[in-house]
mmCIF file of C-alpha atoms in Angstrom:
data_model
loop_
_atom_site.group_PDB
_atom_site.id
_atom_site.type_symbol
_atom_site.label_atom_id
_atom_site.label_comp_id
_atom_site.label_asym_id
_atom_site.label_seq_id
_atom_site.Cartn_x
_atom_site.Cartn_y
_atom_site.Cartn_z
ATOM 1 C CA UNK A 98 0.000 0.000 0.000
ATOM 2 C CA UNK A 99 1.545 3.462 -1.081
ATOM 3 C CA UNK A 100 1.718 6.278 1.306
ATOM 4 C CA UNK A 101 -0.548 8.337 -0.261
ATOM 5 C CA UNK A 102 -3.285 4.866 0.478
ATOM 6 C CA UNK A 103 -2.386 5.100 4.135
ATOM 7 C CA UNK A 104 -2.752 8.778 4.302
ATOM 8 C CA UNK A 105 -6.212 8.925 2.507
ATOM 9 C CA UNK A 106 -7.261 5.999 5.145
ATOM 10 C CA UNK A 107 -6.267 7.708 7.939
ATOM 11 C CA UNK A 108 -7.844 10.824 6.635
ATOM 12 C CA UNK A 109 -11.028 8.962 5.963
ATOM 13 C CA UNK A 110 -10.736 7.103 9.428
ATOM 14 C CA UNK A 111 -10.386 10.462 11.401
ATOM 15 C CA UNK A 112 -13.732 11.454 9.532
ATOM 16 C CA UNK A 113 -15.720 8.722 10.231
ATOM 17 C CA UNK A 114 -15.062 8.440 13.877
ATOM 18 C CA UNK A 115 -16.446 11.291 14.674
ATOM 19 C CA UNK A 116 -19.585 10.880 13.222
ATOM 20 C CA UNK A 117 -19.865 7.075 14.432
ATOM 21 C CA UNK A 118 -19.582 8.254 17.999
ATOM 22 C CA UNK A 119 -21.886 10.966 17.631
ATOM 23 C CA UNK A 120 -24.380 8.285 15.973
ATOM 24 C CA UNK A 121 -24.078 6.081 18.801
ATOM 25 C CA UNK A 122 -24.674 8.496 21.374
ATOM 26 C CA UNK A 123 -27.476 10.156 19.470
ATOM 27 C CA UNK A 124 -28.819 6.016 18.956
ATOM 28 C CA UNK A 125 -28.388 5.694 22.788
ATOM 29 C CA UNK A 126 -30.232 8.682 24.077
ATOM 30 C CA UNK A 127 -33.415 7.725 21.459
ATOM 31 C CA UNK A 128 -33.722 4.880 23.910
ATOM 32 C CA UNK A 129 -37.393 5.398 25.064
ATOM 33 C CA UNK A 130 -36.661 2.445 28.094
ATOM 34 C CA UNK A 131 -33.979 4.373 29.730
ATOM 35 C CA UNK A 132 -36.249 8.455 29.641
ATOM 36 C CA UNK A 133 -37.855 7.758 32.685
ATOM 37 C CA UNK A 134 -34.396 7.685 34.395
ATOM 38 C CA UNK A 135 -33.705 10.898 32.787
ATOM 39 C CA UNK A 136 -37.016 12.520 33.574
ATOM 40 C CA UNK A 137 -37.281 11.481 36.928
ATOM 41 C CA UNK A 138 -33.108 12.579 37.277
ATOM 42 C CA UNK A 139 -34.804 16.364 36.363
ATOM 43 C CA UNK A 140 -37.528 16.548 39.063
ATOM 44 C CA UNK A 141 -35.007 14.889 41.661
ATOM 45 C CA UNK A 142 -32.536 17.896 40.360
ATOM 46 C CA UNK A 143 -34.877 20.667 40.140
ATOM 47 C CA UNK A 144 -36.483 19.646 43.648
ATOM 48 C CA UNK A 145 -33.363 19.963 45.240
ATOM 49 C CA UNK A 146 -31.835 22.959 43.708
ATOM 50 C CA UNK A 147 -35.458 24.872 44.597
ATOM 51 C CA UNK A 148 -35.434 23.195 47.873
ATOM 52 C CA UNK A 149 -32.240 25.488 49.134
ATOM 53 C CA UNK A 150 -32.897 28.235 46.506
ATOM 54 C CA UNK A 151 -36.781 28.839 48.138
ATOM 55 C CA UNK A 152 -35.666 27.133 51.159
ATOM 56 C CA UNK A 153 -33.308 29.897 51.919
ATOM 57 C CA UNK A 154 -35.784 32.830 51.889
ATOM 58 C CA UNK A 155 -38.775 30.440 54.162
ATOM 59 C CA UNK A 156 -36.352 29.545 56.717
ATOM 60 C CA UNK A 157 -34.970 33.024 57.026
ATOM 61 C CA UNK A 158 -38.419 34.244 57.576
ATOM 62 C CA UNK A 159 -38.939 30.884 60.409
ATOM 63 C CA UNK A 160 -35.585 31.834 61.907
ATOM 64 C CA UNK A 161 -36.611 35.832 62.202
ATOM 65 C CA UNK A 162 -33.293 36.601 59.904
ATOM 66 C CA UNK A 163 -31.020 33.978 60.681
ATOM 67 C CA UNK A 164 -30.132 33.063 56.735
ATOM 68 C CA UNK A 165 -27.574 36.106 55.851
ATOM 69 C CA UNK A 166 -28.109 36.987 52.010
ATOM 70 C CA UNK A 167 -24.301 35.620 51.514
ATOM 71 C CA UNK A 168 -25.661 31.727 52.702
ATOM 72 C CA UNK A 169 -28.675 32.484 50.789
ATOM 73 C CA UNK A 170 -27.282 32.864 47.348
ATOM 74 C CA UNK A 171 -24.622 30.500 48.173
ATOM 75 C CA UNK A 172 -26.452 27.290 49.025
ATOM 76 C CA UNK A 173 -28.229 27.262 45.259
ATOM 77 C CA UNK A 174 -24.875 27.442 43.783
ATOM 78 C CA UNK A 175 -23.179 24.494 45.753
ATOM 79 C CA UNK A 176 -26.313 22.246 45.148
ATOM 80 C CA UNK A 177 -25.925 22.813 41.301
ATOM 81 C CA UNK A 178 -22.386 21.757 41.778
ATOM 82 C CA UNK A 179 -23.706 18.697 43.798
ATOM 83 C CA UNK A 180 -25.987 18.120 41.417
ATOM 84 C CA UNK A 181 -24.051 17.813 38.353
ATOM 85 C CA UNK A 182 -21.143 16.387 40.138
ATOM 86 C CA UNK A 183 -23.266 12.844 41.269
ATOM 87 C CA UNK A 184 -26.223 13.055 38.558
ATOM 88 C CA UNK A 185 -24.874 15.300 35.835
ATOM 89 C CA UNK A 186 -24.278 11.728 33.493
ATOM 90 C CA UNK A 187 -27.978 10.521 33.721
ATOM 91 C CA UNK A 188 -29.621 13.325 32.105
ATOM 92 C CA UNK A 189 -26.880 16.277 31.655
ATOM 93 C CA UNK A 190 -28.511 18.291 34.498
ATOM 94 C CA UNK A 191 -29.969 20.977 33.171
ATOM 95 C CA UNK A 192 -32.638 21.889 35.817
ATOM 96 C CA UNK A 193 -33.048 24.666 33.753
ATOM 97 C CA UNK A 194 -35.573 25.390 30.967
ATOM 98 C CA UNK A 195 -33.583 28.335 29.610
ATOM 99 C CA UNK A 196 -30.552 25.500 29.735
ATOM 100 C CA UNK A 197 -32.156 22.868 27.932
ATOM 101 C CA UNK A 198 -33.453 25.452 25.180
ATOM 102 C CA UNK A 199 -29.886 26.995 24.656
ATOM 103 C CA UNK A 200 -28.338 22.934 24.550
ATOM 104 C CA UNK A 201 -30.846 22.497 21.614
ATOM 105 C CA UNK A 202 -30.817 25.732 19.603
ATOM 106 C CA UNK A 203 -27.154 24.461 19.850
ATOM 107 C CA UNK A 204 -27.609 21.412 18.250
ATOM 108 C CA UNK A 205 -26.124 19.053 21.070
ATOM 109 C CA UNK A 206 -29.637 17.919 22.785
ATOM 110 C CA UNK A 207 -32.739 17.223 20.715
ATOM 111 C CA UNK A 208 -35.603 19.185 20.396
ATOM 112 C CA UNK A 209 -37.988 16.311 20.388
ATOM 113 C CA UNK A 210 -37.016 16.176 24.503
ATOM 114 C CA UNK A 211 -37.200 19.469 25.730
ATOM 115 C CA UNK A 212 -40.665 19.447 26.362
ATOM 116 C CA UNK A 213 -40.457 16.763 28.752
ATOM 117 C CA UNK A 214 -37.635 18.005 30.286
ATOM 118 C CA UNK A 215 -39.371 21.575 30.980
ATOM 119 C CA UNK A 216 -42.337 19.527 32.492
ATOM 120 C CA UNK A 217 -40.055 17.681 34.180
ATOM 121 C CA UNK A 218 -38.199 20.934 35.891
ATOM 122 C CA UNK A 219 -41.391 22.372 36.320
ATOM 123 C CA UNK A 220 -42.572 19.553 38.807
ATOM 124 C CA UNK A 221 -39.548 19.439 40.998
ATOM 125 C CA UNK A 222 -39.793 22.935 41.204
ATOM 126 C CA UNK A 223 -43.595 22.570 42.951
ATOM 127 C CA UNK A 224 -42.995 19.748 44.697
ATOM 128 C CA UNK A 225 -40.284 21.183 46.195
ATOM 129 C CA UNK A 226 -42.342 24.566 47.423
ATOM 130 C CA UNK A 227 -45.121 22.347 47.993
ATOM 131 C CA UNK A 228 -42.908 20.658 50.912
ATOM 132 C CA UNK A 229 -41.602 23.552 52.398
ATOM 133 C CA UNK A 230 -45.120 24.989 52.591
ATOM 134 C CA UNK A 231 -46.006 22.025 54.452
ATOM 135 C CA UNK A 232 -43.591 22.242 57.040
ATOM 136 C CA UNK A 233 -43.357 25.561 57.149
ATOM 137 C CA UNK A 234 -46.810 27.042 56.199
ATOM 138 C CA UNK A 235 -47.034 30.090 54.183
ATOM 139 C CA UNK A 236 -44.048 32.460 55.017
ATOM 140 C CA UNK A 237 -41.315 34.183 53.162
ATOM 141 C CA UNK A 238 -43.579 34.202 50.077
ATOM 142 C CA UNK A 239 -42.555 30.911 49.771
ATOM 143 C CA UNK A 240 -39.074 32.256 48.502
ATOM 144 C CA UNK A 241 -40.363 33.652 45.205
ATOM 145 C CA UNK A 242 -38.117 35.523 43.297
ATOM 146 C CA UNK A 243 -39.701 39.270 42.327
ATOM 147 C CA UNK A 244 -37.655 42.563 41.955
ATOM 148 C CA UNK A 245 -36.605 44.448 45.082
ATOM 149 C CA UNK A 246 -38.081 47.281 46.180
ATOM 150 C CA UNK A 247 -38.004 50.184 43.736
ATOM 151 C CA UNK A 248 -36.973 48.036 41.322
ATOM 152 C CA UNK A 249 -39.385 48.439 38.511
ATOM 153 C CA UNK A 250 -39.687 45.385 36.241
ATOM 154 C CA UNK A 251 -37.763 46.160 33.198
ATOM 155 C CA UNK A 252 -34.692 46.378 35.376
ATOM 156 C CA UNK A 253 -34.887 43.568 36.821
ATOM 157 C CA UNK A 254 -35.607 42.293 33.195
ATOM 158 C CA UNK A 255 -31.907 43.539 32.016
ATOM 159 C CA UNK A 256 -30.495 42.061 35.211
ATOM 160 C CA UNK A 257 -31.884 38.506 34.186
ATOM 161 C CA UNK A 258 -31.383 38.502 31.100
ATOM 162 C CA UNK A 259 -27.506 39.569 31.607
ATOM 163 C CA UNK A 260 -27.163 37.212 34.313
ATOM 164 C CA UNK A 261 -28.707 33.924 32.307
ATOM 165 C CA UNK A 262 -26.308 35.361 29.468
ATOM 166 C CA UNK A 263 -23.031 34.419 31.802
ATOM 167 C CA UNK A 264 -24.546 31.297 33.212
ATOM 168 C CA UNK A 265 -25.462 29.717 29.625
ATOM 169 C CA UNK A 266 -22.101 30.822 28.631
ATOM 170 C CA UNK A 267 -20.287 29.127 31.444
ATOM 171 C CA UNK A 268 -22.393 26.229 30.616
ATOM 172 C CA UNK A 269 -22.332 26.048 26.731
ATOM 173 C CA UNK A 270 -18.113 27.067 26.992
ATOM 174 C CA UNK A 271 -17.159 24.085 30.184
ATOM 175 C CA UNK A 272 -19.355 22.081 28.146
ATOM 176 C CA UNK A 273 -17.351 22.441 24.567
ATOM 177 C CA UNK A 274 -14.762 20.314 23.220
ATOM 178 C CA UNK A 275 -11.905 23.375 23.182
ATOM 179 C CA UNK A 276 -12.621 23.344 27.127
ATOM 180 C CA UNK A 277 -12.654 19.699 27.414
ATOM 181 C CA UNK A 278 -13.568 20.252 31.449
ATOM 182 C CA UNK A 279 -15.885 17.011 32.021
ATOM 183 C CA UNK A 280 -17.321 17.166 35.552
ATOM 184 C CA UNK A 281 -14.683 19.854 37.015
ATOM 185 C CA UNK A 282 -17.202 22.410 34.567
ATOM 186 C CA UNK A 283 -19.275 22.435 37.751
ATOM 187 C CA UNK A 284 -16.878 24.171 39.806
ATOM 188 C CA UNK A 285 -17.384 26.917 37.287
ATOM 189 C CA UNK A 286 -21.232 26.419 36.888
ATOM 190 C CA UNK A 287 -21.666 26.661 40.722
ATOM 191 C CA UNK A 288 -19.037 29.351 40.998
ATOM 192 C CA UNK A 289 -20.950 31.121 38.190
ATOM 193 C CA UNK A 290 -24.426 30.899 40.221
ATOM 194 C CA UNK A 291 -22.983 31.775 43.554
ATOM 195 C CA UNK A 292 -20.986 35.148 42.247
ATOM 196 C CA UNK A 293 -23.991 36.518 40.221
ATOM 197 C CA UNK A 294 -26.366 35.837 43.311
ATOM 198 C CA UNK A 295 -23.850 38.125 45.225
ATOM 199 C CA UNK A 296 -23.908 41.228 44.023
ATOM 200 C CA UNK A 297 -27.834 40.818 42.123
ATOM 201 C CA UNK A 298 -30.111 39.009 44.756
ATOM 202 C CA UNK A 299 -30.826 42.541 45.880
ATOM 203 C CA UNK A 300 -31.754 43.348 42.423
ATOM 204 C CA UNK A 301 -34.039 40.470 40.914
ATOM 205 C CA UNK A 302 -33.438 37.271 43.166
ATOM 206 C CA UNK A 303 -31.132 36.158 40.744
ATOM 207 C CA UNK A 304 -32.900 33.297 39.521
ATOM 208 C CA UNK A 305 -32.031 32.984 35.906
ATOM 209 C CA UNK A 306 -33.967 30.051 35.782
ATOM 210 C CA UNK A 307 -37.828 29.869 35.137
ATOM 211 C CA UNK A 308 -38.483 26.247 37.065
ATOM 212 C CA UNK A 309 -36.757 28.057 39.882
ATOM 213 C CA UNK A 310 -39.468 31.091 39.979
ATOM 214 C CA UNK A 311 -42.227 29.139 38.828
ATOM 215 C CA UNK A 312 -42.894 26.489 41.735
ATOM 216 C CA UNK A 313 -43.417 29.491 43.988
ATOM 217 C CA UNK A 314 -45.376 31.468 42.103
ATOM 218 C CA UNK A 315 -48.037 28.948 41.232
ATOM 219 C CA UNK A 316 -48.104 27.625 44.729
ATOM 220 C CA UNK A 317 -48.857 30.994 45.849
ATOM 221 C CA UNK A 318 -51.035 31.865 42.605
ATOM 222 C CA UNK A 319 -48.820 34.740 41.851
ATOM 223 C CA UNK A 320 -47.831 35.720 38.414
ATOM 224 C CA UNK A 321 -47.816 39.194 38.514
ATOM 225 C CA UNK A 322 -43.575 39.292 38.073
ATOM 226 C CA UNK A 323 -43.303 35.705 36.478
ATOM 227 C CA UNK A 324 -43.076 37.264 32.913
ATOM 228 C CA UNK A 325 -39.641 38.801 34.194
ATOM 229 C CA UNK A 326 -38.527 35.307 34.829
ATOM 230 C CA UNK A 327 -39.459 33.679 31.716
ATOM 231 C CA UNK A 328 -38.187 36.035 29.347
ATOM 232 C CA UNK A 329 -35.486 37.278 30.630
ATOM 233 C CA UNK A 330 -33.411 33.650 31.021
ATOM 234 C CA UNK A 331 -34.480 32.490 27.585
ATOM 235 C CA UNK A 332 -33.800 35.470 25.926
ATOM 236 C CA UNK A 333 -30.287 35.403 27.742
ATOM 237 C CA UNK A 334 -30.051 31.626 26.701
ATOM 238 C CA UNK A 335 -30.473 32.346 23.156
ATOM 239 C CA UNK A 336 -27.876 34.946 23.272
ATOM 240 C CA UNK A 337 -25.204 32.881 24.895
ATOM 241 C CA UNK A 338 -25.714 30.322 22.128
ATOM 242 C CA UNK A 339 -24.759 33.013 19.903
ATOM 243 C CA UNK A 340 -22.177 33.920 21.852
ATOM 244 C CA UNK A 341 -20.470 29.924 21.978
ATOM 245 C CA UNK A 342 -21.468 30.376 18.195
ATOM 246 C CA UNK A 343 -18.907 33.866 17.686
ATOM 247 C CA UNK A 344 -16.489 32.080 19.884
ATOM 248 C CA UNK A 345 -16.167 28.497 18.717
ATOM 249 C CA UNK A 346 -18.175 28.131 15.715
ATOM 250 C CA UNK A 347 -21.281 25.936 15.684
ATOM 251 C CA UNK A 348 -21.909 22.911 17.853
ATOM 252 C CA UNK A 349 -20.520 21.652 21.270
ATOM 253 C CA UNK A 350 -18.563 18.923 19.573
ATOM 254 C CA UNK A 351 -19.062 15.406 20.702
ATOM 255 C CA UNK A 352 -18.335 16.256 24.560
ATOM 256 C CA UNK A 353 -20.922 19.001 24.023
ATOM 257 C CA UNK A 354 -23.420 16.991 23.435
ATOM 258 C CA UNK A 355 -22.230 14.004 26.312
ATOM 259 C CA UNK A 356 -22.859 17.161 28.574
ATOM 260 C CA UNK A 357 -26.195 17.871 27.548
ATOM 261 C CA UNK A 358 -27.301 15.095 26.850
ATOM 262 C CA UNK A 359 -25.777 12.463 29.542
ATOM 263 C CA UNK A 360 -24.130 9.193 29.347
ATOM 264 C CA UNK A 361 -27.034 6.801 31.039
ATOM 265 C CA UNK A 362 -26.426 3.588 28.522
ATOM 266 C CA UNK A 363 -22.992 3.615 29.388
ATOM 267 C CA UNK A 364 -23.644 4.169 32.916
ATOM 268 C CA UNK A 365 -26.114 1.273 32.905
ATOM 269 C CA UNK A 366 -24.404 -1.006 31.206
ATOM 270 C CA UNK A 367 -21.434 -0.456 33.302
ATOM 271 C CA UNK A 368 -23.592 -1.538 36.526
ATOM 272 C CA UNK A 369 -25.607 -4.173 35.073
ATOM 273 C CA UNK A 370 -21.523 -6.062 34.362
ATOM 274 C CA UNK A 371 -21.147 -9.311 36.661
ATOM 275 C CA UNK A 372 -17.743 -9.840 37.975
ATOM 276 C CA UNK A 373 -15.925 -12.851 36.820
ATOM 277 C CA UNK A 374 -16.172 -14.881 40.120
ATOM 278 C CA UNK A 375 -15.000 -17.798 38.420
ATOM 279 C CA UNK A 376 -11.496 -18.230 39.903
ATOM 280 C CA UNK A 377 -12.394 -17.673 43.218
ATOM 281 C CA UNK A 378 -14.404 -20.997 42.741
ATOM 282 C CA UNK A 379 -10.636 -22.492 41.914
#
């Protein structure tokens, strides 16, 4: 075979391997049998995220003040890391409608899923109020995210929508191949959430996330401000995916879309292996 054989097979083999792994992955996540997990990895996520984002603001009000703003803000930002440190491989964990939009206008998560993802966010978000309104009962608005006083609600618009603009593009960036971060891209995710809580919880709650502000508002049957906090994060979502788009061209690459999408068949397979026993029988 003449070197210019080898070359063109190389050349053709570092074409097609791409693409084969990409059709695996895309084969594996059409699974129907394995969704559920995924699904039911979203309303476990979103539950607990809302748990100790809403938490912070009904315990405050039980304690008469003892939740500073600091431990406030800061507790929704470690959970995320939690989160997509020990379940970020079953479903990609968005917990995030604005999230899963931007990981499908980007091409690395299919659009035929978001719904159910977005219902699935949605639940964990009210099931999560819904339990602190039992044990707690109706205080501290149920930590619902609205602007702050004399904040009108086109600020606190701007404020969301710049905020969900960083947090997508943390997301989208430790998520791309030139990155190549795997699970240490929660550090900066968490980081990301915690920083912009900081120095904006004052300003609009911070959310940048509309599962987050809808479980309290439709436990309470408030909707007045909930407009703020569905526009804002996917209108800031769609301009981070332009953003990952100006800065690394389109797609996530194959790791982009292992991030959004999760690695469950692996995972599962992986656990369902039987160790060889067979020479400890010897």
């Amino acid at each position: 075979m003449s070197s210019q054989d080898v070359s063109r097979d190389q050349k053709e083999h570092s074409i097609l391997t791409p693409l084969t792994s990409l059709e695996f992955t895309r084969r594996n996540f059409d699974n129907p049998s394995l969704e559920w997990r995924r699904l039911f990895s979203e309303i476990l996520g979103t539950f607990l995220l809302v748990l100790v984002g809403a938490g912070g603001g009904v315990v405050n009000a039980v304690s008469n003040g003892q939740i500073s703003r600091a431990a406030a803000v800061t507790a929704p930002g470690l959970m995320v890391l939690a989160i997509i440190l020990f379940m970020g491989g079953i479903s990609g964990a968005h917990l995030n409608p604005a999230v899963s939009i931007a990981f499908a206008t980007r091409g690395n998560f299919p659009w035929l899923r978001v719904p159910g993802y977005i219902i699935a966010q949605l639940i964990g978000s009210t099931l999560a109020v819904l339990l602190l309104r039992a044990i707690f009962g109706n205080v501290g608005m149920l930590g619902a995210t609205e602007p702050g006083p004399g904040i009108s609600d086109w600020q606190a618009v701007v404020v969301e929508f710049v905020l969900t603009a960083g947090l997508v593009s943390t997301i989208l960036g430790t998520a791309s191949k030139a990155q190549n971060l795997g699970p240490i891209s929660a550090f900066g995710v968490g980081a990301y959430i915690i920083l912009a809580g900081l120095w904006s919880s004052p300003i609009s709650g911070a959310s940048m996330n509309p599962a987050r502000s809808f479980g309290p508002d439709l436990v309470l049957w408030n909707f007045s401000s909930y407009w703020v906090y569905l526009v804002a994060p996917i209108a800031g979502a769609l301009v981070a995916v332009a953003i990952a788009y100006i800065l690394r061209g389109s797609g996530g690459g194959q790791s982009g879309i292992e991030a959004a999408q999760g690695r469950l068949e692996e995972i599962v397979a992986e656990n369902s292996v039987q160790p060889d026993r067979s020479s400890e029988t010897k």
